[in-house]
Amino acid sequence: MSDGGDKVADAQNFDDREGIAAGAVDDGPPATWRGKPYGHWRGKLLTRQECSKVADIVTACKDARDVRLLATYANSPHGLVDDEVRRMAWPILLGCDAPETGISPQPWRELPRHRDEDQVKLDVNRSFIYYPDNESEKQLDRRKEELSDVITETLRRHPMLCYFQGFHDIAQVFLLVLGVENAADAVAHLSLLRIRDFMLPSLSPSLAHLRLLPAILYSTDAKLCQHLSQTQPFFALAATLTLYAHDIQEYGDIARLFDFLLAQEAVVSVYLFAVIILSRREELFKIPADEPEMLHSVLSKLPKPLDLEALISRTMHLFSAHSPPGLPFRAWGKVSIYSVLKTTRRSLKEQTLRDGEEFFEMQALQLRRAELRQHALATLWKYRRPAGSIGLAVFIGIMSFWFRKSGMDGVLGSGLRRVWELFRMVRAR
């Protein structure tokens, strides 16, 4: 095995051969790479093989902007290797590597205040706990100001978004990797195109992600799925909601995991949690199935340390062997067509922020319809005894007014037909 000096020499020689040196042309790699070896994301000098991988990724970013090729590198051991590579690759994976038309040029500070900004302030004050660990208090305070700006700009430019606690954990990773100049655009694309379900005005779309877990587990380990059947999958909420940024405390690990997650469709994050559960099979079977509180407590905390490379490899294998459309219990069919679980099956390079806003509006409309249906059925059940034809007529009149007031005339006919059918069923009992 060569020592550190050999690695430096190899890296410098490789740079010279490939033109990535002090004399590189203006449109070449960033200036901070010129005339020195690449820096590894764990703080180590790169081997010749790693240097070759970095050069290939840079070529994919600058020449072809090939998302599939970038995804291949992101899935491979150690992912995209270095933050400077990520600054080129992440915007491409998110589809924000080129300016979008139709974006308001108005400075975000002049836009109306978002309703969630007080909560943002509270969460930002609790940020940067684990990393970076080599900066002064003054530097960290500056980081927090930048983080607040990134989150607030995203919310003010897209006021329909609902902030959730833990969003700051995700945003701080983007700020550290991309810098304050590029983080806001990336976070906006992430919010509207990849984690939109978590920023709707209801928790229901987030829970739809978790409801896939039993189906994924059953498809590969029915015995373990049965063992956990008395435990609701809410234990996975914090991890999946924050793309694991709330639970992983090492900066290098979360940056590497983001390489993988950003290169995949959104549902892969749920498959990853399933793999983590499967990796704890022996531990979980030691806890009785009739102790769901204990199982929940164990599953809500990620095991330490995490072997990320092994978990990523197993996740890709599980996803390939049991793809979402083939999951049991018709689990995939119950997912909204506007959910990121389905819309990210298409490349984000083909989607715009406006597309994300339209998906948001359609999914929010679905949620309102579901709430109205539940309320209508609850009201019908409450008055099932004395209703009769006159009572039902009054009820339908009230519901007609309610649907129109909610701007949902289009669902009036089908909705009331369903109510009438249910009424006949109730009366027949």
Short mmCIF file of C-alpha atoms in Angstrom, two decimals:
data_model
loop_
_atom_site.label_atom_id
_atom_site.label_comp_id
_atom_site.label_asym_id
_atom_site.label_seq_id
_atom_site.Cartn_x
_atom_site.Cartn_y
_atom_site.Cartn_z
CA MET A 1 0.00 0.00 0.00
CA SER A 2 1.38 3.41 -0.93
CA ASP A 3 1.73 6.07 1.74
CA GLY A 4 0.22 9.56 1.80
CA GLY A 5 3.13 11.00 -0.19
CA ASP A 6 2.47 8.57 -3.04
CA LYS A 7 -1.21 9.53 -3.02
CA VAL A 8 -0.33 13.20 -3.35
CA ALA A 9 2.05 12.50 -6.20
CA ASP A 10 -0.47 10.31 -7.98
CA ALA A 11 -3.15 12.95 -7.63
CA GLN A 12 -0.89 15.72 -8.90
CA ASN A 13 0.27 13.60 -11.83
CA PHE A 14 -3.31 12.74 -12.70
CA ASP A 15 -4.27 16.42 -12.56
CA ASP A 16 -1.47 17.34 -14.93
CA ARG A 17 -2.42 14.64 -17.45
CA GLU A 18 -6.09 15.61 -17.44
CA GLY A 19 -5.53 19.37 -17.55
CA ILE A 20 -6.91 19.90 -14.04
CA ALA A 21 -3.98 21.93 -12.81
CA ALA A 22 -2.92 25.53 -12.27
CA GLY A 23 -3.07 26.25 -15.98
CA ALA A 24 -6.62 24.99 -16.51
CA VAL A 25 -8.84 27.05 -18.77
CA ASP A 26 -11.55 29.31 -17.36
CA ASP A 27 -14.41 26.91 -18.03
CA GLY A 28 -12.62 24.04 -16.31
CA PRO A 29 -13.05 22.80 -12.74
CA PRO A 30 -13.34 25.32 -9.88
CA ALA A 31 -10.28 27.39 -9.12
CA THR A 32 -9.91 25.78 -5.68
CA TRP A 33 -8.97 22.50 -7.39
CA ARG A 34 -6.21 23.89 -9.54
CA GLY A 35 -2.67 23.04 -8.65
CA LYS A 36 -3.52 20.77 -5.72
CA PRO A 37 -4.88 17.27 -5.11
CA TYR A 38 -8.58 16.79 -4.66
CA GLY A 39 -9.71 16.77 -1.03
CA HIS A 40 -11.66 13.74 0.17
CA TRP A 41 -14.98 14.37 1.97
CA ARG A 42 -13.55 12.61 5.03
CA GLY A 43 -10.62 14.98 5.03
CA LYS A 44 -8.23 12.46 3.45
CA LEU A 45 -6.22 12.82 0.27
CA LEU A 46 -7.72 11.01 -2.68
CA THR A 47 -6.28 7.93 -4.29
CA ARG A 48 -5.63 7.77 -8.01
CA GLN A 49 -8.87 5.79 -8.46
CA GLU A 50 -10.85 8.42 -6.57
CA CYS A 51 -9.32 11.18 -8.65
CA SER A 52 -10.36 9.32 -11.79
CA LYS A 53 -13.91 9.04 -10.46
CA VAL A 54 -14.05 12.77 -9.65
CA ALA A 55 -12.84 13.64 -13.15
CA ASP A 56 -15.53 11.40 -14.67
CA ILE A 57 -18.24 13.03 -12.55
CA VAL A 58 -17.04 16.50 -13.53
CA THR A 59 -17.20 15.48 -17.18
CA ALA A 60 -20.74 14.14 -16.72
CA CYS A 61 -21.75 17.42 -15.08
CA LYS A 62 -20.18 19.82 -17.54
CA ASP A 63 -20.46 18.04 -20.86
CA ALA A 64 -23.52 15.83 -20.88
CA ARG A 65 -25.43 16.86 -17.74
CA ASP A 66 -26.34 13.18 -17.75
CA VAL A 67 -28.65 12.54 -14.78
CA ARG A 68 -28.59 8.76 -15.17
CA LEU A 69 -24.81 8.69 -15.24
CA LEU A 70 -24.64 10.98 -12.21
CA ALA A 71 -27.07 8.66 -10.41
CA THR A 72 -24.77 5.75 -11.13
CA TYR A 73 -21.86 7.60 -9.53
CA ALA A 74 -24.05 8.69 -6.61
CA ASN A 75 -25.02 5.07 -5.95
CA SER A 76 -21.46 3.79 -6.11
CA PRO A 77 -19.22 3.57 -2.99
CA HIS A 78 -18.55 7.00 -1.45
CA GLY A 79 -21.03 8.67 -3.79
CA LEU A 80 -19.98 11.99 -5.29
CA VAL A 81 -16.82 12.03 -3.17
CA ASP A 82 -16.37 15.74 -2.45
CA ASP A 83 -18.42 18.86 -1.71
CA GLU A 84 -16.99 20.69 -4.68
CA VAL A 85 -18.26 17.90 -6.92
CA ARG A 86 -21.62 18.07 -5.17
CA ARG A 87 -21.88 21.79 -5.93
CA MET A 88 -21.91 20.84 -9.59
CA ALA A 89 -23.94 17.63 -9.37
CA TRP A 90 -26.72 18.33 -6.84
CA PRO A 91 -28.31 21.18 -8.85
CA ILE A 92 -28.38 18.89 -11.89
CA LEU A 93 -30.02 16.08 -9.91
CA LEU A 94 -32.60 18.57 -8.59
CA GLY A 95 -33.23 20.11 -12.00
CA CYS A 96 -32.13 23.60 -10.97
CA ASP A 97 -28.89 23.83 -12.93
CA ALA A 98 -30.42 26.28 -15.44
CA PRO A 99 -32.43 29.47 -14.80
CA GLU A 100 -36.22 29.10 -14.90
CA THR A 101 -38.50 31.52 -16.67
CA GLY A 102 -41.47 33.07 -14.89
CA ILE A 103 -39.68 33.55 -11.56
CA SER A 104 -40.43 36.91 -9.95
CA PRO A 105 -37.35 39.17 -9.89
CA GLN A 106 -38.66 40.96 -6.80
CA PRO A 107 -36.23 40.73 -3.86
CA TRP A 108 -37.56 38.15 -1.42
CA ARG A 109 -37.18 40.50 1.56
CA GLU A 110 -39.86 42.72 0.01
CA LEU A 111 -42.36 39.86 -0.23
CA PRO A 112 -45.10 39.39 2.41
CA ARG A 113 -44.11 37.65 5.60
CA HIS A 114 -44.85 33.91 5.73
CA ARG A 115 -47.10 32.62 8.50
CA ASP A 116 -44.48 30.12 9.74
CA GLU A 117 -41.53 32.46 10.17
CA ASP A 118 -41.72 32.48 13.96
CA GLN A 119 -41.27 28.70 14.02
CA VAL A 120 -38.42 28.99 11.54
CA LYS A 121 -36.63 31.35 13.91
CA LEU A 122 -37.01 28.91 16.81
CA ASP A 123 -35.68 25.99 14.78
CA VAL A 124 -32.77 27.92 13.25
CA ASN A 125 -31.60 28.79 16.74
CA ARG A 126 -31.27 25.03 17.36
CA SER A 127 -29.33 24.33 14.16
CA PHE A 128 -25.66 23.41 13.55
CA ILE A 129 -25.47 21.33 16.74
CA TYR A 130 -23.26 18.54 15.40
CA TYR A 131 -21.53 20.15 12.43
CA PRO A 132 -19.53 22.07 11.47
CA ASP A 133 -17.48 21.47 14.62
CA ASN A 134 -14.49 23.65 13.73
CA GLU A 135 -16.11 27.09 13.65
CA SER A 136 -16.32 29.83 16.26
CA GLU A 137 -19.53 30.97 17.91
CA LYS A 138 -19.48 34.06 15.72
CA GLN A 139 -19.13 31.99 12.57
CA LEU A 140 -22.00 29.71 13.62
CA ASP A 141 -24.19 32.72 14.31
CA ARG A 142 -23.49 33.87 10.77
CA ARG A 143 -24.39 30.41 9.48
CA LYS A 144 -27.72 30.64 11.32
CA GLU A 145 -28.47 33.99 9.70
CA GLU A 146 -27.77 32.49 6.29
CA LEU A 147 -29.90 29.44 7.06
CA SER A 148 -32.78 31.65 8.13
CA ASP A 149 -32.48 33.59 4.87
CA VAL A 150 -32.49 30.42 2.76
CA ILE A 151 -35.60 29.01 4.46
CA THR A 152 -37.44 32.32 4.60
CA GLU A 153 -36.80 33.07 0.93
CA THR A 154 -38.17 29.66 -0.04
CA LEU A 155 -41.33 30.18 2.02
CA ARG A 156 -41.95 33.76 0.87
CA ARG A 157 -41.49 32.94 -2.79
CA HIS A 158 -43.78 29.91 -2.45
CA PRO A 159 -46.21 30.90 0.31
CA MET A 160 -48.44 27.84 -0.15
CA LEU A 161 -45.71 25.71 1.44
CA CYS A 162 -46.19 24.76 5.09
CA TYR A 163 -42.99 24.69 7.11
CA PHE A 164 -42.42 21.62 9.29
CA GLN A 165 -40.08 21.14 12.21
CA GLY A 166 -37.01 19.37 10.88
CA PHE A 167 -36.99 21.22 7.56
CA HIS A 168 -34.07 23.24 8.93
CA ASP A 169 -32.07 20.00 9.32
CA ILE A 170 -32.34 19.43 5.58
CA ALA A 171 -31.73 23.05 4.62
CA GLN A 172 -28.56 23.32 6.69
CA VAL A 173 -26.97 20.47 4.73
CA PHE A 174 -27.73 22.26 1.47
CA LEU A 175 -26.34 25.49 2.87
CA LEU A 176 -23.06 23.85 3.93
CA VAL A 177 -22.61 21.99 0.65
CA LEU A 178 -23.82 24.54 -1.90
CA GLY A 179 -23.16 27.83 -0.14
CA VAL A 180 -25.65 30.59 0.55
CA GLU A 181 -25.63 31.79 -3.09
CA ASN A 182 -26.97 28.51 -4.48
CA ALA A 183 -28.78 26.93 -1.54
CA ALA A 184 -32.07 28.85 -1.81
CA ASP A 185 -32.78 27.75 -5.38
CA ALA A 186 -31.90 24.15 -4.57
CA VAL A 187 -34.05 24.16 -1.42
CA ALA A 188 -36.99 25.58 -3.40
CA HIS A 189 -36.72 22.78 -5.97
CA LEU A 190 -36.34 20.20 -3.22
CA SER A 191 -39.41 21.56 -1.41
CA LEU A 192 -41.74 21.64 -4.39
CA LEU A 193 -40.49 18.66 -6.35
CA ARG A 194 -39.08 16.13 -3.85
CA ILE A 195 -40.52 16.70 -0.35
CA ARG A 196 -43.73 18.50 -1.33
CA ASP A 197 -45.86 15.91 0.49
CA PHE A 198 -44.31 17.00 3.79
CA MET A 199 -45.16 20.66 3.18
CA LEU A 200 -48.88 20.31 2.56
CA PRO A 201 -51.40 21.62 5.12
CA SER A 202 -52.09 18.09 6.41
CA LEU A 203 -49.95 15.27 7.79
CA SER A 204 -51.88 12.69 5.73
CA PRO A 205 -49.56 12.75 2.67
CA SER A 206 -46.54 12.22 4.94
CA LEU A 207 -48.23 9.25 6.57
CA ALA A 208 -48.89 7.81 3.10
CA HIS A 209 -45.12 7.34 2.81
CA LEU A 210 -45.03 5.41 6.08
CA ARG A 211 -47.93 3.17 5.08
CA LEU A 212 -45.74 1.69 2.36
CA LEU A 213 -43.39 0.25 4.98
CA PRO A 214 -45.51 -2.79 5.95
CA ALA A 215 -45.99 -3.67 2.29
CA ILE A 216 -42.25 -3.43 1.59
CA LEU A 217 -41.42 -5.52 4.65
CA TYR A 218 -44.06 -8.13 3.83
CA SER A 219 -42.73 -8.51 0.30
CA THR A 220 -39.33 -9.60 1.59
CA ASP A 221 -39.86 -10.84 5.19
CA ALA A 222 -43.47 -11.68 6.02
CA LYS A 223 -42.53 -13.08 9.44
CA LEU A 224 -40.88 -9.83 10.55
CA CYS A 225 -43.78 -7.82 9.13
CA GLN A 226 -46.20 -9.90 11.21
CA HIS A 227 -44.03 -9.41 14.31
CA LEU A 228 -44.32 -5.63 13.87
CA SER A 229 -47.99 -5.64 12.88
CA GLN A 230 -49.18 -4.20 16.20
CA THR A 231 -46.75 -1.28 15.86
CA GLN A 232 -47.82 1.62 13.67
CA PRO A 233 -45.03 2.79 11.31
CA PHE A 234 -44.95 6.27 12.87
CA PHE A 235 -41.50 5.38 14.21
CA ALA A 236 -40.11 6.21 10.74
CA LEU A 237 -41.62 9.70 10.58
CA ALA A 238 -38.68 11.78 11.86
CA ALA A 239 -36.12 10.03 9.67
CA THR A 240 -38.10 10.03 6.43
CA LEU A 241 -39.51 13.52 6.98
CA THR A 242 -36.01 15.02 7.25
CA LEU A 243 -34.27 12.72 4.75
CA TYR A 244 -32.41 11.30 7.79
CA ALA A 245 -30.74 14.67 8.47
CA HIS A 246 -32.34 14.86 11.92
CA ASP A 247 -30.81 11.55 13.00
CA ILE A 248 -27.39 11.38 11.32
CA GLN A 249 -24.84 13.43 13.24
CA GLU A 250 -21.79 13.12 10.99
CA TYR A 251 -21.60 15.69 8.20
CA GLY A 252 -19.72 13.37 5.83
CA ASP A 253 -22.34 10.67 6.31
CA ILE A 254 -25.38 12.87 5.68
CA ALA A 255 -23.75 14.52 2.64
CA ARG A 256 -22.97 11.10 1.20
CA LEU A 257 -26.52 9.87 1.93
CA PHE A 258 -27.96 12.94 0.19
CA ASP A 259 -25.90 11.99 -2.89
CA PHE A 260 -27.85 8.75 -2.98
CA LEU A 261 -31.30 10.09 -2.09
CA LEU A 262 -31.19 13.02 -4.51
CA ALA A 263 -30.28 10.64 -7.33
CA GLN A 264 -33.32 8.42 -6.67
CA GLU A 265 -37.07 8.83 -6.74
CA ALA A 266 -38.62 9.88 -3.43
CA VAL A 267 -39.94 6.44 -2.46
CA VAL A 268 -36.40 5.08 -2.14
CA SER A 269 -36.12 6.88 1.20
CA VAL A 270 -38.87 4.58 2.52
CA TYR A 271 -37.12 1.51 1.09
CA LEU A 272 -33.98 2.64 2.93
CA PHE A 273 -35.85 2.65 6.23
CA ALA A 274 -37.20 -0.81 5.45
CA VAL A 275 -33.64 -2.02 4.93
CA ILE A 276 -32.64 -0.51 8.27
CA ILE A 277 -35.49 -2.44 9.91
CA LEU A 278 -34.44 -5.65 8.15
CA SER A 279 -30.87 -5.15 9.35
CA ARG A 280 -32.18 -5.20 12.96
CA ARG A 281 -34.22 -8.39 12.53
CA GLU A 282 -32.52 -10.38 15.27
CA GLU A 283 -32.75 -7.49 17.74
CA LEU A 284 -36.44 -6.92 16.99
CA PHE A 285 -37.44 -10.56 17.47
CA LYS A 286 -36.05 -10.39 21.00
CA ILE A 287 -38.81 -7.88 21.83
CA PRO A 288 -42.29 -9.45 22.22
CA ALA A 289 -44.77 -8.53 19.51
CA ASP A 290 -47.30 -7.54 22.17
CA GLU A 291 -45.02 -4.73 23.36
CA PRO A 292 -45.57 -2.20 20.54
CA GLU A 293 -44.39 0.70 22.71
CA MET A 294 -40.98 -0.94 23.16
CA LEU A 295 -40.74 -1.79 19.47
CA HIS A 296 -41.66 1.79 18.57
CA SER A 297 -39.00 3.14 20.92
CA VAL A 298 -36.30 0.96 19.40
CA LEU A 299 -37.30 1.58 15.78
CA SER A 300 -37.59 5.34 16.18
CA LYS A 301 -33.83 5.56 16.81
CA LEU A 302 -31.40 4.69 14.03
CA PRO A 303 -28.73 2.15 14.97
CA LYS A 304 -25.19 3.44 15.44
CA PRO A 305 -22.93 3.27 13.62
CA LEU A 306 -24.68 3.11 10.26
CA ASP A 307 -22.90 1.20 7.52
CA LEU A 308 -24.17 3.53 4.81
CA GLU A 309 -22.50 1.82 1.87
CA ALA A 310 -23.99 -1.56 2.81
CA LEU A 311 -27.42 -0.02 3.47
CA ILE A 312 -27.41 1.81 0.12
CA SER A 313 -26.43 -1.36 -1.74
CA ARG A 314 -29.17 -3.38 -0.02
CA THR A 315 -31.71 -0.62 -0.64
CA MET A 316 -31.06 -0.65 -4.37
CA HIS A 317 -31.37 -4.43 -4.42
CA LEU A 318 -34.65 -4.36 -2.47
CA PHE A 319 -36.06 -1.59 -4.68
CA SER A 320 -35.15 -3.53 -7.81
CA ALA A 321 -36.57 -6.83 -6.51
CA HIS A 322 -39.82 -5.34 -5.16
CA SER A 323 -40.65 -2.18 -7.10
CA PRO A 324 -43.51 0.04 -5.85
CA PRO A 325 -46.18 -1.02 -8.39
CA GLY A 326 -45.74 -4.65 -7.35
CA LEU A 327 -46.08 -4.14 -3.60
CA PRO A 328 -48.77 -6.21 -1.84
CA PHE A 329 -52.01 -4.95 -0.26
CA ARG A 330 -52.52 -2.61 -3.27
CA ALA A 331 -50.31 -0.22 -1.34
CA TRP A 332 -49.04 1.67 -4.38
CA GLY A 333 -52.50 2.18 -5.82
CA LYS A 334 -53.56 4.05 -2.68
CA VAL A 335 -50.90 6.72 -3.21
CA SER A 336 -52.07 9.99 -4.78
CA ILE A 337 -51.00 10.53 -8.37
CA TYR A 338 -49.87 14.00 -7.27
CA SER A 339 -47.64 12.67 -4.50
CA VAL A 340 -43.87 13.01 -4.90
CA LEU A 341 -43.79 9.24 -4.49
CA LYS A 342 -45.17 9.08 -8.03
CA THR A 343 -44.16 12.39 -9.64
CA THR A 344 -40.45 11.80 -8.93
CA ARG A 345 -40.59 8.65 -11.02
CA ARG A 346 -40.08 11.18 -13.81
CA SER A 347 -36.77 13.07 -13.91
CA LEU A 348 -36.78 16.41 -12.12
CA LYS A 349 -35.02 17.89 -15.15
CA GLU A 350 -38.39 17.59 -16.87
CA GLN A 351 -40.24 19.43 -14.07
CA THR A 352 -40.36 23.10 -13.08
CA LEU A 353 -41.21 24.94 -9.89
CA ARG A 354 -44.54 25.81 -11.47
CA ASP A 355 -45.18 22.10 -12.01
CA GLY A 356 -44.49 21.56 -8.33
CA GLU A 357 -46.94 24.30 -7.36
CA GLU A 358 -49.63 22.76 -9.57
CA PHE A 359 -49.06 19.32 -8.05
CA PHE A 360 -49.29 20.97 -4.63
CA GLU A 361 -52.61 22.62 -5.49
CA MET A 362 -54.11 19.40 -6.87
CA GLN A 363 -53.01 17.37 -3.87
CA ALA A 364 -54.31 20.01 -1.47
CA LEU A 365 -57.65 19.86 -3.30
CA GLN A 366 -57.70 16.08 -2.86
CA LEU A 367 -57.12 16.53 0.86
CA ARG A 368 -59.99 19.00 1.16
CA ARG A 369 -62.28 16.63 -0.70
CA ALA A 370 -61.34 13.76 1.61
CA GLU A 371 -61.98 15.91 4.68
CA LEU A 372 -65.39 16.97 3.33
CA ARG A 373 -66.33 13.36 2.59
CA GLN A 374 -65.37 12.29 6.10
CA HIS A 375 -67.35 15.15 7.61
CA ALA A 376 -70.36 14.37 5.42
CA LEU A 377 -70.34 10.70 6.39
CA ALA A 378 -69.93 11.52 10.07
CA THR A 379 -72.87 13.92 9.87
CA LEU A 380 -74.99 11.37 8.01
CA TRP A 381 -74.23 8.73 10.62
CA LYS A 382 -75.05 11.12 13.45
CA TYR A 383 -78.52 11.82 12.04
CA ARG A 384 -79.17 8.35 10.60
CA ARG A 385 -82.18 7.55 12.84
CA PRO A 386 -84.46 10.57 12.42
CA ALA A 387 -83.31 11.48 8.95
CA GLY A 388 -85.99 10.15 6.62
CA SER A 389 -86.46 11.67 3.18
CA ILE A 390 -87.07 15.21 4.50
CA GLY A 391 -84.01 15.07 6.77
CA LEU A 392 -81.87 13.85 3.91
CA ALA A 393 -83.15 16.59 1.63
CA VAL A 394 -82.15 19.21 4.21
CA PHE A 395 -78.79 17.52 4.65
CA ILE A 396 -78.09 17.46 0.89
CA GLY A 397 -79.08 21.12 0.64
CA ILE A 398 -76.56 21.98 3.35
CA MET A 399 -73.85 19.91 1.66
CA SER A 400 -74.56 21.56 -1.70
CA PHE A 401 -74.02 24.98 -0.16
CA TRP A 402 -70.85 23.73 1.56
CA PHE A 403 -69.32 22.26 -1.60
CA ARG A 404 -69.99 25.45 -3.58
CA LYS A 405 -68.57 27.62 -0.82
CA SER A 406 -65.43 25.49 -0.91
CA GLY A 407 -65.12 25.99 -4.68
CA MET A 408 -65.65 22.30 -5.32
CA ASP A 409 -68.76 22.24 -7.52
CA GLY A 410 -67.12 19.67 -9.76
CA VAL A 411 -67.31 16.96 -7.13
CA LEU A 412 -70.88 17.85 -6.09
CA GLY A 413 -72.74 15.39 -8.29
CA SER A 414 -70.58 12.34 -7.63
CA GLY A 415 -70.24 13.21 -3.96
CA LEU A 416 -73.98 13.49 -3.34
CA ARG A 417 -74.66 10.31 -5.29
CA ARG A 418 -72.27 8.55 -2.94
CA VAL A 419 -74.01 10.09 0.09
CA TRP A 420 -77.41 8.92 -1.23
CA GLU A 421 -76.10 5.37 -1.70
CA LEU A 422 -74.73 5.32 1.83
CA PHE A 423 -77.99 6.72 3.18
CA ARG A 424 -79.94 3.88 1.56
CA MET A 425 -77.54 1.37 3.07
CA VAL A 426 -77.95 2.90 6.54
CA ARG A 427 -81.74 2.92 6.32
CA ALA A 428 -81.74 -0.71 5.23
CA ARG A 429 -80.06 -1.74 8.50
#
